[in-house]
CSV table of C-alpha atoms in Angstrom, one decimal:
chain,number,residue,atom,x,y,z
A,121,MET,CA,0.0,0.0,0.0
A,122,ALA,CA,1.4,3.4,-0.9
A,123,VAL,CA,2.1,5.7,2.0
A,124,PRO,CA,3.3,9.3,1.7
A,125,LYS,CA,6.9,9.8,2.5
A,126,ARG,CA,6.4,13.3,4.0
A,127,ARG,CA,3.5,15.4,5.2
A,128,MET,CA,1.9,17.6,2.6
A,129,SER,CA,2.0,21.3,3.4
A,130,ARG,CA,-1.2,23.2,3.8
A,131,SER,CA,-0.6,25.3,0.7
A,132,ASN,CA,0.1,22.2,-1.4
A,133,THR,CA,-3.1,20.6,-0.1
A,134,ARG,CA,-5.2,23.6,-0.7
A,135,SER,CA,-3.8,24.3,-4.2
A,136,ARG,CA,-4.6,20.7,-5.1
A,137,ARG,CA,-8.1,20.9,-3.7
A,138,SER,CA,-8.8,24.2,-5.6
A,139,GLN,CA,-9.2,22.2,-8.8
A,140,TRP,CA,-11.9,20.0,-7.4
A,141,LYS,CA,-15.1,21.8,-8.3
A,142,THR,CA,-18.5,21.1,-9.8
A,143,SER,CA,-19.7,22.1,-13.2
A,144,ALA,CA,-23.0,23.8,-14.1
A,145,VAL,CA,-25.9,21.6,-15.2
A,146,ALA,CA,-26.3,21.6,-19.0
A,147,THR,CA,-29.8,22.5,-20.1
A,148,GLN,CA,-31.4,23.0,-23.4
A,149,PRO,CA,-34.7,24.8,-24.4
A,150,CYS,CA,-37.8,22.7,-24.8
A,151,PRO,CA,-38.9,22.8,-28.5
A,152,GLN,CA,-42.5,23.1,-27.4
A,153,CYS,CA,-42.6,25.7,-24.6
A,154,LYS,CA,-39.0,27.0,-24.7
A,155,SER,CA,-38.4,26.5,-21.0
A,156,PRO,CA,-35.0,25.0,-19.9
A,157,LYS,CA,-34.9,21.2,-19.5
A,158,LEU,CA,-32.4,18.5,-19.0
A,159,PRO,CA,-31.3,16.8,-22.3
A,160,HIS,CA,-32.8,13.3,-23.0
A,161,ALA,CA,-35.6,13.9,-20.4
A,162,ALA,CA,-39.2,14.9,-20.6
A,163,CYS,CA,-40.0,18.6,-20.1
A,164,GLY,CA,-41.4,19.3,-16.6
A,165,VAL,CA,-43.5,22.2,-17.8
A,166,CYS,CA,-45.4,20.9,-20.8
A,167,GLY,CA,-44.6,17.1,-20.4
A,168,THR,CA,-43.4,16.5,-24.0
A,169,TYR,CA,-40.4,14.4,-25.1
A,170,ASN,CA,-39.3,13.8,-28.7
A,171,GLY,CA,-42.3,15.7,-30.0
A,172,ARG,CA,-44.9,13.5,-28.2
A,173,GLN,CA,-46.9,14.1,-25.0
A,174,VAL,CA,-45.5,11.6,-22.5
A,175,VAL,CA,-46.4,13.1,-19.1
A,176,GLU,CA,-49.7,14.4,-18.1
A,177,VAL,CA,-49.2,17.9,-16.6
């Protein structure tokens, strides 16, 4: 098992952790009602997916 030879300084630890961040959720406009929705998912406002009504809203 790998074990660190020396203790990592606080600045090295924080600079390494500064790159660990989340990205924004990618949304696209619904072709029917133009509200933002997740790709490959039914619209939560109008309930359509792939040009068809799939969810009763």
